[in-house]
mmCIF file of C-alpha atoms and ligand atoms in Angstrom:
data_model
loop_
_atom_site.group_PDB
_atom_site.id
_atom_site.type_symbol
_atom_site.label_atom_id
_atom_site.label_comp_id
_atom_site.label_asym_id
_atom_site.label_seq_id
_atom_site.Cartn_x
_atom_site.Cartn_y
_atom_site.Cartn_z
ATOM 1 C CA MET C 1 130.923 125.422 88.223
ATOM 2 C CA GLN C 2 132.881 125.978 85.037
ATOM 3 C CA ARG C 3 135.221 123.164 86.034
ATOM 4 C CA ARG C 4 132.313 120.860 86.751
ATOM 5 C CA GLU C 5 130.706 121.659 83.422
ATOM 6 C CA ALA C 6 133.852 120.880 81.553
ATOM 7 C CA LEU C 7 134.758 117.736 83.430
ATOM 8 C CA PHE C 8 134.959 114.672 81.281
ATOM 9 C CA LEU C 9 133.576 111.637 82.949
ATOM 10 C CA LEU C 10 134.871 108.244 82.011
ATOM 11 C CA ALA C 11 131.559 106.568 82.628
ATOM 12 C CA CYS C 12 131.668 102.864 81.965
ATOM 13 C CA ILE C 13 128.533 100.863 81.637
ATOM 14 C CA PRO C 14 128.601 97.135 82.438
ATOM 15 C CA PHE C 15 127.617 94.898 79.510
ATOM 16 C CA PHE C 16 128.147 97.639 76.970
ATOM 17 C CA THR C 17 130.831 96.889 74.452
ATOM 18 C CA ALA C 18 133.173 99.532 75.749
ATOM 19 C CA CYS C 19 133.834 102.387 78.054
ATOM 20 C CA ALA C 20 132.120 105.638 77.154
ATOM 21 C CA ILE C 21 133.357 109.142 77.753
ATOM 22 C CA ILE C 22 130.602 111.549 78.567
ATOM 23 C CA PRO C 23 131.259 115.279 78.619
ATOM 24 C CA ILE C 24 128.937 116.839 81.164
ATOM 25 C CA SER C 25 128.393 119.918 78.994
ATOM 26 C CA LYS C 26 127.966 119.422 75.251
ATOM 27 C CA THR C 27 127.062 122.983 74.367
ATOM 28 C CA SER C 28 129.228 124.927 71.968
ATOM 29 C CA PRO C 29 129.694 128.461 73.199
ATOM 30 C CA PRO C 30 129.531 131.229 70.604
ATOM 31 C CA PRO C 31 132.838 132.761 69.534
ATOM 32 C CA SER C 32 134.140 134.756 72.462
ATOM 33 C CA PRO C 33 137.341 136.559 73.287
ATOM 34 C CA SER C 34 139.601 134.267 75.256
ATOM 35 C CA PRO C 35 143.274 133.905 76.049
ATOM 36 C CA SER C 36 145.186 131.815 73.529
ATOM 37 C CA ALA C 37 147.331 128.810 74.358
ATOM 38 C CA GLY C 38 150.338 131.052 74.071
ATOM 39 C CA GLY C 39 149.204 132.784 77.234
ATOM 40 C CA GLY C 40 147.815 136.257 77.489
ATOM 41 C CA LYS C 41 147.045 137.010 73.834
ATOM 42 C CA VAL C 42 143.313 137.383 73.235
ATOM 43 C CA VAL C 43 141.884 135.522 70.229
ATOM 44 C CA ASN C 44 138.443 134.383 69.151
ATOM 45 C CA SER C 45 137.952 130.686 69.914
ATOM 46 C CA VAL C 46 135.087 128.367 69.151
ATOM 47 C CA THR C 47 134.559 125.014 70.846
ATOM 48 C CA VAL C 48 132.601 122.257 69.118
ATOM 49 C CA THR C 49 131.901 118.707 70.341
ATOM 50 C CA ARG C 50 130.459 115.768 68.416
ATOM 51 C CA ALA C 51 130.018 112.070 69.138
ATOM 52 C CA GLN C 52 129.788 109.094 66.780
ATOM 53 C CA PHE C 53 129.693 105.336 67.174
ATOM 54 C CA LEU C 54 132.910 103.978 65.641
ATOM 55 C CA MET C 55 135.253 101.073 66.418
ATOM 56 C CA GLY C 56 132.374 99.459 68.307
ATOM 57 C CA THR C 57 132.251 102.267 70.836
ATOM 58 C CA LEU C 58 131.320 105.880 71.457
ATOM 59 C CA VAL C 59 133.900 108.257 70.026
ATOM 60 C CA GLU C 60 133.648 111.820 71.239
ATOM 61 C CA ILE C 61 135.742 114.646 69.840
ATOM 62 C CA THR C 62 136.002 118.269 70.937
ATOM 63 C CA ALA C 63 137.785 120.862 68.826
ATOM 64 C CA VAL C 64 138.858 124.387 69.657
ATOM 65 C CA ALA C 65 139.638 126.664 66.706
ATOM 66 C CA SER C 66 139.629 130.290 65.657
ATOM 67 C CA SER C 67 136.392 129.854 63.688
ATOM 68 C CA ASP C 68 133.381 127.572 63.633
ATOM 69 C CA ALA C 69 134.284 126.436 60.101
ATOM 70 C CA VAL C 70 137.764 125.282 61.150
ATOM 71 C CA ALA C 71 136.476 123.624 64.319
ATOM 72 C CA GLN C 72 133.778 121.736 62.351
ATOM 73 C CA ALA C 73 136.225 120.755 59.599
ATOM 74 C CA SER C 74 138.700 119.403 62.124
ATOM 75 C CA LEU C 75 135.980 117.355 63.843
ATOM 76 C CA THR C 76 134.874 115.905 60.520
ATOM 77 C CA ALA C 77 138.475 115.060 59.640
ATOM 78 C CA GLY C 78 139.058 113.481 63.061
ATOM 79 C CA PHE C 79 136.062 111.159 62.685
ATOM 80 C CA GLN C 80 137.031 110.329 59.094
ATOM 81 C CA GLU C 81 140.499 109.371 60.270
ATOM 82 C CA ILE C 82 139.091 107.010 62.890
ATOM 83 C CA ARG C 83 136.756 105.435 60.315
ATOM 84 C CA ARG C 84 139.680 104.997 57.924
ATOM 85 C CA LEU C 85 141.743 103.272 60.622
ATOM 86 C CA GLU C 86 138.817 101.062 61.589
ATOM 87 C CA ASN C 87 138.628 99.838 57.982
ATOM 88 C CA LEU C 88 142.376 99.245 57.956
ATOM 89 C CA LEU C 89 142.732 97.529 61.306
ATOM 90 C CA SER C 90 139.493 96.098 62.622
ATOM 91 C CA THR C 91 139.449 92.325 62.842
ATOM 92 C CA TRP C 92 135.647 92.567 62.735
ATOM 93 C CA ILE C 93 135.939 93.750 59.118
ATOM 94 C CA GLU C 94 136.910 90.800 56.913
ATOM 95 C CA THR C 95 138.669 92.914 54.298
ATOM 96 C CA SER C 96 140.883 94.860 56.740
ATOM 97 C CA GLU C 97 144.636 94.401 56.576
ATOM 98 C CA LEU C 98 144.719 92.731 59.954
ATOM 99 C CA SER C 99 141.936 90.332 58.996
ATOM 100 C CA ARG C 100 144.001 89.367 55.949
ATOM 101 C CA VAL C 101 146.987 88.770 58.237
ATOM 102 C CA ASN C 102 144.843 86.558 60.468
ATOM 103 C CA GLN C 103 143.376 84.679 57.488
ATOM 104 C CA ALA C 104 146.908 83.887 56.279
ATOM 105 C CA ALA C 105 148.065 82.486 59.660
ATOM 106 C CA GLY C 106 150.388 79.545 59.102
ATOM 107 C CA LEU C 107 150.201 80.042 55.342
ATOM 108 C CA LYS C 108 152.141 83.081 54.187
ATOM 109 C CA PRO C 109 153.430 86.544 55.121
ATOM 110 C CA VAL C 110 151.094 89.406 54.234
ATOM 111 C CA ALA C 111 152.299 92.808 53.023
ATOM 112 C CA VAL C 112 150.763 95.630 55.063
ATOM 113 C CA SER C 113 150.744 99.441 55.092
ATOM 114 C CA ALA C 114 153.404 101.361 57.007
ATOM 115 C CA GLU C 115 150.761 102.308 59.588
ATOM 116 C CA THR C 116 149.687 98.757 60.306
ATOM 117 C CA PHE C 117 153.311 97.676 60.470
ATOM 118 C CA ASP C 118 154.107 100.511 62.886
ATOM 119 C CA LEU C 119 151.155 99.605 65.117
ATOM 120 C CA LEU C 120 152.239 95.948 65.275
ATOM 121 C CA ARG C 121 155.843 96.919 65.968
ATOM 122 C CA ARG C 122 154.705 99.115 68.862
ATOM 123 C CA ALA C 123 152.458 96.338 70.168
ATOM 124 C CA LEU C 124 155.348 93.868 70.208
ATOM 125 C CA GLU C 125 157.581 96.409 71.968
ATOM 126 C CA VAL C 126 154.987 96.828 74.716
ATOM 127 C CA ALA C 127 154.724 93.033 74.961
ATOM 128 C CA GLU C 128 158.422 92.995 75.848
ATOM 129 C CA TYR C 129 158.142 95.873 78.355
ATOM 130 C CA THR C 130 155.227 94.240 80.111
ATOM 131 C CA GLU C 131 156.874 90.796 80.168
ATOM 132 C CA GLY C 132 154.120 89.416 77.980
ATOM 133 C CA GLY C 133 151.265 90.977 79.999
ATOM 134 C CA PHE C 134 150.267 92.873 76.888
ATOM 135 C CA ASN C 135 149.935 90.344 74.103
ATOM 136 C CA ILE C 136 148.185 90.923 70.766
ATOM 137 C CA ALA C 137 148.381 87.189 69.985
ATOM 138 C CA ILE C 138 145.604 86.766 72.593
ATOM 139 C CA GLY C 139 142.972 86.617 69.792
ATOM 140 C CA PRO C 140 141.960 82.920 70.078
ATOM 141 C CA ALA C 141 141.320 83.313 73.832
ATOM 142 C CA VAL C 142 139.380 86.578 73.355
ATOM 143 C CA ARG C 143 137.176 84.728 70.878
ATOM 144 C CA LEU C 144 136.516 81.894 73.314
ATOM 145 C CA TRP C 145 135.454 84.233 76.115
ATOM 146 C CA ASN C 146 133.553 86.496 73.719
ATOM 147 C CA ILE C 147 132.769 88.965 76.513
ATOM 148 C CA PRO C 148 130.154 90.340 76.790
ATOM 149 C CA GLU C 149 128.317 89.149 73.663
ATOM 150 C CA ALA C 150 127.859 85.519 74.752
ATOM 151 C CA PRO C 151 128.918 85.301 78.390
ATOM 152 C CA ARG C 152 130.166 81.806 79.109
ATOM 153 C CA ILE C 153 133.165 80.356 80.886
ATOM 154 C CA PRO C 154 135.198 78.345 78.361
ATOM 155 C CA ALA C 155 136.096 74.760 79.277
ATOM 156 C CA ALA C 156 139.666 74.097 80.465
ATOM 157 C CA SER C 157 140.228 71.950 77.361
ATOM 158 C CA GLU C 158 139.244 74.839 75.092
ATOM 159 C CA LEU C 159 141.620 77.198 76.864
ATOM 160 C CA GLU C 160 144.404 74.607 76.705
ATOM 161 C CA MET C 161 143.892 74.369 72.971
ATOM 162 C CA ALA C 162 143.923 78.167 72.588
ATOM 163 C CA ALA C 163 147.134 78.411 74.645
ATOM 164 C CA GLN C 164 149.095 76.935 71.718
ATOM 165 C CA TYR C 165 148.324 79.986 69.624
ATOM 166 C CA VAL C 166 148.939 82.943 71.941
ATOM 167 C CA ASP C 167 152.722 83.274 71.780
ATOM 168 C CA TYR C 168 153.450 86.769 70.467
ATOM 169 C CA ARG C 169 157.013 85.723 69.585
ATOM 170 C CA ARG C 170 155.478 83.763 66.735
ATOM 171 C CA ILE C 171 154.310 86.997 65.126
ATOM 172 C CA HIS C 172 157.051 87.764 62.604
ATOM 173 C CA LEU C 173 157.519 91.297 61.292
ATOM 174 C CA ASP C 174 159.817 91.727 58.302
ATOM 175 C CA PRO C 175 160.755 95.422 58.054
ATOM 176 C CA THR C 176 162.435 95.017 54.651
ATOM 177 C CA ARG C 177 159.413 93.544 52.915
ATOM 178 C CA ARG C 178 156.996 95.166 55.417
ATOM 179 C CA THR C 179 155.191 91.896 55.909
ATOM 180 C CA VAL C 180 153.544 90.166 58.856
ATOM 181 C CA PHE C 181 153.517 86.413 59.287
ATOM 182 C CA LEU C 182 151.674 84.468 61.950
ATOM 183 C CA GLU C 183 153.665 81.276 62.263
ATOM 184 C CA LYS C 184 150.890 78.841 63.202
ATOM 185 C CA PRO C 185 147.500 78.277 61.627
ATOM 186 C CA GLY C 186 144.963 79.185 64.316
ATOM 187 C CA MET C 187 146.886 82.249 65.508
ATOM 188 C CA ARG C 188 144.908 85.467 65.564
ATOM 189 C CA ILE C 189 145.946 89.046 66.297
ATOM 190 C CA ASP C 190 143.594 91.102 68.463
ATOM 191 C CA ILE C 191 144.305 94.817 68.656
ATOM 192 C CA GLY C 192 141.477 95.614 71.086
ATOM 193 C CA GLY C 193 144.052 96.667 73.681
ATOM 194 C CA ILE C 194 145.947 99.206 71.522
ATOM 195 C CA GLY C 195 143.867 100.149 68.451
ATOM 196 C CA LYS C 196 141.660 102.775 70.090
ATOM 197 C CA GLY C 197 144.623 104.697 71.433
ATOM 198 C CA PHE C 198 146.327 104.491 68.031
ATOM 199 C CA ALA C 199 143.183 105.903 66.415
ATOM 200 C CA ALA C 200 142.880 108.710 68.993
ATOM 201 C CA GLU C 201 146.523 109.617 68.394
ATOM 202 C CA LYS C 202 146.117 109.805 64.622
ATOM 203 C CA ALA C 203 142.816 111.693 64.809
ATOM 204 C CA ALA C 204 144.395 114.355 67.028
ATOM 205 C CA ALA C 205 147.248 114.785 64.533
ATOM 206 C CA VAL C 206 144.822 115.268 61.638
ATOM 207 C CA MET C 207 142.765 117.799 63.611
ATOM 208 C CA ARG C 208 145.880 119.815 64.299
ATOM 209 C CA GLU C 209 146.796 119.792 60.617
ATOM 210 C CA ILE C 210 143.371 121.194 59.743
ATOM 211 C CA GLY C 211 143.978 124.062 62.141
ATOM 212 C CA ALA C 212 142.406 123.192 65.484
ATOM 213 C CA THR C 213 144.380 124.879 68.257
ATOM 214 C CA GLY C 214 143.082 122.520 70.912
ATOM 215 C CA GLY C 215 141.224 119.270 71.079
ATOM 216 C CA LEU C 216 140.211 116.215 72.977
ATOM 217 C CA VAL C 217 139.674 112.879 71.252
ATOM 218 C CA GLY C 218 137.997 110.226 73.365
ATOM 219 C CA VAL C 219 137.723 106.685 72.027
ATOM 220 C CA ALA C 220 136.116 104.776 74.913
ATOM 221 C CA GLY C 221 138.693 104.789 77.722
ATOM 222 C CA ASP C 222 141.475 106.280 75.591
ATOM 223 C CA LEU C 223 141.828 110.051 75.525
ATOM 224 C CA ARG C 224 144.237 112.239 73.584
ATOM 225 C CA THR C 225 144.435 115.954 74.349
ATOM 226 C CA PHE C 226 146.265 118.672 72.474
ATOM 227 C CA GLY C 227 146.570 122.420 72.923
ATOM 228 C CA ARG C 228 144.209 124.078 75.349
ATOM 229 C CA ARG C 229 140.551 124.826 75.861
ATOM 230 C CA ALA C 230 139.035 128.075 74.613
ATOM 231 C CA ASP C 231 139.630 129.764 77.961
ATOM 232 C CA GLY C 232 143.317 128.872 77.848
ATOM 233 C CA THR C 233 143.152 126.169 80.502
ATOM 234 C CA ALA C 234 144.204 122.514 80.200
ATOM 235 C CA TRP C 235 141.712 119.661 79.690
ATOM 236 C CA PRO C 236 140.239 118.343 82.928
ATOM 237 C CA ILE C 237 140.002 114.558 82.877
ATOM 238 C CA GLY C 238 138.043 112.371 85.271
ATOM 239 C CA ILE C 239 139.065 108.803 86.027
ATOM 240 C CA GLN C 240 136.035 106.584 86.601
ATOM 241 C CA HIS C 241 135.765 104.830 89.963
ATOM 242 C CA PRO C 242 135.990 101.105 89.139
ATOM 243 C CA ARG C 243 133.305 100.039 91.604
ATOM 244 C CA GLU C 244 130.942 103.017 91.828
ATOM 245 C CA ALA C 245 129.289 103.787 88.504
ATOM 246 C CA GLY C 246 129.221 107.491 87.792
ATOM 247 C CA LYS C 247 131.691 108.346 90.562
ATOM 248 C CA ILE C 248 134.999 109.978 89.746
ATOM 249 C CA LEU C 249 137.965 108.334 91.439
ATOM 250 C CA ALA C 250 140.426 111.098 90.620
ATOM 251 C CA THR C 251 140.952 114.069 88.323
ATOM 252 C CA LEU C 252 143.896 115.550 86.497
ATOM 253 C CA ASP C 253 144.520 118.268 83.925
ATOM 254 C CA ALA C 254 146.165 117.265 80.650
ATOM 255 C CA THR C 255 147.670 119.135 77.722
ATOM 256 C CA ASP C 256 149.396 117.466 74.761
ATOM 257 C CA GLU C 257 149.073 114.163 76.548
ATOM 258 C CA ALA C 258 147.120 110.945 76.456
ATOM 259 C CA VAL C 259 145.271 109.271 79.302
ATOM 260 C CA SER C 260 144.060 105.672 78.977
ATOM 261 C CA THR C 261 142.117 103.616 81.469
ATOM 262 C CA SER C 262 141.671 99.852 81.403
ATOM 263 C CA GLY C 263 139.147 98.484 83.856
ATOM 264 C CA ASP C 264 137.479 95.217 84.790
ATOM 265 C CA TYR C 265 134.147 97.097 84.860
ATOM 266 C CA GLU C 266 134.167 97.983 81.162
ATOM 267 C CA ARG C 267 133.029 94.642 79.777
ATOM 268 C CA TYR C 268 132.212 91.792 82.079
ATOM 269 C CA PHE C 269 129.662 89.330 83.337
ATOM 270 C CA MET C 270 129.100 87.973 86.832
ATOM 271 C CA GLN C 271 128.689 84.279 87.581
ATOM 272 C CA ASP C 272 128.458 82.776 91.081
ATOM 273 C CA GLY C 273 129.689 86.057 92.521
ATOM 274 C CA VAL C 274 132.807 86.089 90.317
ATOM 275 C CA ARG C 275 133.518 88.855 87.823
ATOM 276 C CA TYR C 276 134.616 87.635 84.379
ATOM 277 C CA HIS C 277 135.956 90.525 82.357
ATOM 278 C CA HIS C 278 137.636 91.235 79.040
ATOM 279 C CA ILE C 279 141.315 91.719 79.982
ATOM 280 C CA LEU C 280 142.918 88.295 79.920
ATOM 281 C CA ASP C 281 146.127 87.136 81.529
ATOM 282 C CA PRO C 282 148.042 85.538 78.636
ATOM 283 C CA LYS C 283 149.614 83.038 81.066
ATOM 284 C CA THR C 284 146.315 81.566 82.274
ATOM 285 C CA LEU C 285 143.891 82.847 79.600
ATOM 286 C CA GLN C 286 141.622 83.745 82.524
ATOM 287 C CA PRO C 287 140.564 87.328 83.293
ATOM 288 C CA ALA C 288 143.513 89.095 84.947
ATOM 289 C CA ARG C 289 142.869 89.228 88.680
ATOM 290 C CA LEU C 290 145.350 91.706 90.202
ATOM 291 C CA CYS C 291 143.707 95.066 89.399
ATOM 292 C CA GLN C 292 140.333 96.765 89.158
ATOM 293 C CA SER C 293 141.603 99.564 86.956
ATOM 294 C CA VAL C 294 144.790 101.071 85.567
ATOM 295 C CA THR C 295 145.212 104.575 84.160
ATOM 296 C CA ILE C 296 148.360 105.512 82.259
ATOM 297 C CA ILE C 297 149.348 109.078 81.382
ATOM 298 C CA ALA C 298 151.997 109.690 78.709
ATOM 299 C CA PRO C 299 152.629 111.816 75.612
ATOM 300 C CA ASP C 300 151.055 109.426 73.102
ATOM 301 C CA ALA C 301 147.831 107.438 73.160
ATOM 302 C CA THR C 302 149.141 104.305 71.454
ATOM 303 C CA THR C 303 151.533 103.850 74.361
ATOM 304 C CA THR C 304 148.980 104.678 77.060
ATOM 305 C CA ASP C 305 146.373 102.308 75.610
ATOM 306 C CA ALA C 306 148.722 99.338 75.334
ATOM 307 C CA LEU C 307 150.399 99.976 78.666
ATOM 308 C CA ALA C 308 147.116 100.406 80.554
ATOM 309 C CA THR C 309 146.106 96.928 79.366
ATOM 310 C CA GLY C 310 149.578 95.451 79.976
ATOM 311 C CA VAL C 311 150.012 96.972 83.441
ATOM 312 C CA PHE C 312 146.524 95.736 84.359
ATOM 313 C CA VAL C 313 147.785 92.204 83.714
ATOM 314 C CA MET C 314 151.128 92.762 85.481
ATOM 315 C CA GLY C 315 149.369 93.947 88.629
ATOM 316 C CA PRO C 316 150.097 96.798 91.031
ATOM 317 C CA VAL C 317 153.601 95.830 92.149
ATOM 318 C CA ARG C 318 155.285 94.975 88.859
ATOM 319 C CA GLY C 319 153.088 97.473 87.013
ATOM 320 C CA LEU C 320 154.053 100.382 89.234
ATOM 321 C CA ALA C 321 157.735 99.413 88.977
ATOM 322 C CA LEU C 322 157.432 99.486 85.177
ATOM 323 C CA ALA C 323 155.727 102.908 85.235
ATOM 324 C CA GLU C 324 158.563 104.233 87.424
ATOM 325 C CA ARG C 325 161.186 102.742 85.113
ATOM 326 C CA LEU C 326 159.580 104.280 82.021
ATOM 327 C CA GLY C 327 158.826 107.607 83.782
ATOM 328 C CA LEU C 328 155.085 107.334 83.149
ATOM 329 C CA GLY C 329 152.083 108.568 85.069
ATOM 330 C CA ALA C 330 150.103 105.639 86.476
ATOM 331 C CA VAL C 331 147.087 105.351 88.756
ATOM 332 C CA ILE C 332 146.543 101.734 89.705
ATOM 333 C CA VAL C 333 143.568 100.414 91.657
ATOM 334 C CA ASP C 334 144.458 96.964 92.944
ATOM 335 C CA ALA C 335 142.091 94.034 93.408
ATOM 336 C CA GLY C 336 141.235 95.164 96.942
ATOM 337 C CA GLY C 337 140.543 98.773 95.909
ATOM 338 C CA GLY C 338 143.918 100.139 97.126
ATOM 339 C CA ILE C 339 145.260 103.001 95.007
ATOM 340 C CA SER C 340 148.896 103.511 93.962
ATOM 341 C CA ILE C 341 150.090 106.517 92.002
ATOM 342 C CA SER C 342 153.466 106.636 90.266
ATOM 343 C CA SER C 343 155.860 109.405 91.274
ATOM 344 C CA HIS C 344 155.409 111.006 87.844
ATOM 345 C CA ALA C 345 151.691 111.529 88.477
ATOM 346 C CA ARG C 346 151.580 112.019 92.243
ATOM 347 C CA ASN C 347 151.666 115.817 92.199
ATOM 348 C CA ARG C 348 148.996 116.233 89.572
ATOM 349 C CA VAL C 349 146.394 113.547 90.206
ATOM 350 C CA LYS C 350 143.765 114.659 92.733
ATOM 351 C CA LEU C 351 141.903 111.842 94.426
ATOM 352 C CA SER C 352 138.212 112.487 95.013
ATOM 353 C CA PRO C 353 137.127 112.679 98.653
HETATM 354 P P1 AMP H 401 141.656 97.722 76.911
HETATM 355 O O1 AMP H 401 140.223 98.074 77.112
HETATM 356 O O2 AMP H 401 142.451 98.717 76.146
HETATM 357 O O3 AMP H 401 142.332 97.315 78.184
HETATM 358 O O4 AMP H 401 141.692 96.459 75.963
HETATM 359 C C1 AMP H 401 141.022 95.271 76.262
HETATM 360 C C2 AMP H 401 140.873 94.497 74.992
HETATM 361 O O5 AMP H 401 142.173 94.075 74.562
HETATM 362 C C3 AMP H 401 140.060 93.231 75.153
HETATM 363 O O6 AMP H 401 138.699 93.455 74.874
HETATM 364 C C4 AMP H 401 140.710 92.302 74.132
HETATM 365 O O7 AMP H 401 140.227 92.605 72.841
HETATM 366 C C5 AMP H 401 142.161 92.709 74.198
HETATM 367 N N1 AMP H 401 142.949 92.011 75.245
HETATM 368 C C6 AMP H 401 142.506 91.251 76.275
HETATM 369 N N2 AMP H 401 143.531 90.824 77.029
HETATM 370 C C7 AMP H 401 144.659 91.337 76.455
HETATM 371 C C8 AMP H 401 146.050 91.243 76.764
HETATM 372 N N3 AMP H 401 146.507 90.574 77.820
HETATM 373 N N4 AMP H 401 146.922 91.884 75.935
HETATM 374 C C9 AMP H 401 146.482 92.576 74.860
HETATM 375 N N5 AMP H 401 145.195 92.705 74.529
HETATM 376 C C10 AMP H 401 144.285 92.096 75.312
HETATM 377 MG MG1 MG H 402 144.417 99.282 76.192
#
């Protein structure tokens, strides 16, 4: 029962802007003696959970700390950190650094903060790992599809036009000047596939600094855990079944790790029996067709977010090979519903009956 209460369900609602994470129990138990993360030692721990709408999605944070004041302060700091990063990075906010980079496409390099530079550097690294499956230059195509706000299949001519602008090798990072230059006018960076994980990662770090001993930061389908729960156990995570809303496909326990899921059920529309969803194959600019969902498990959420999206595009065969090469946990549901689990995750991921 306790396990069920604490299970986090990655419940994804079609036509909503993103995947939500819904803790089954939101109650904060009063301070109670419990074993510490160190094992055995009894300390007073308080657990507090709060949710806010940020980055266009539901952000839910749980903090475990020695007092209610510290737990509350770490939650507040975690949300503030995500809001700060949204203002820095969101391409929906015209004054953000990344919007300024996009506005200067083809014109001039733009100086950015170390954080933005680091995020872009990581994004381009993952583009190489995933053989271009993960591609933050996908912006013009994302705009054309505009899923799910204005569901419509773009004309072939529109996609052909957009194809000129989605080459990530034309994103130039200058580490000396810390500038970003998009070579062609019309290019547009989209960080939808990596930004939420980056934010979850940074929020967890801030919460730790404030004094939380354990926590779980969920930004849509991107989760970052640290430390342990108040009872000393790891964080139970549920992976949403891609075709049965509300059903858990598999569970795992995580500590000091991130778990990201990308799925074709998060944002999509159906037309003539075909599912059109938000993860695009940069080669065709059509929704990627080889997977229903991909979950990646690794130490940091920036990596898991970007790789979940990139492996989704690569498909089960090349994607699993990449996960094995990088030593990552991966749970891949292919287009036919078949499940593959990387050797790194096989012993710890429990498939639901
Ligand atoms: P995620 O939910 O993390 O898989 O990210 C999906 C979001 O990333 C989409 O809504 C787009 O904003 C963006 N995106 C779509 N296709 C790609 C791609 N191939 N590479 C990188 N980002 C993408
Ligand atoms: Mg992603």
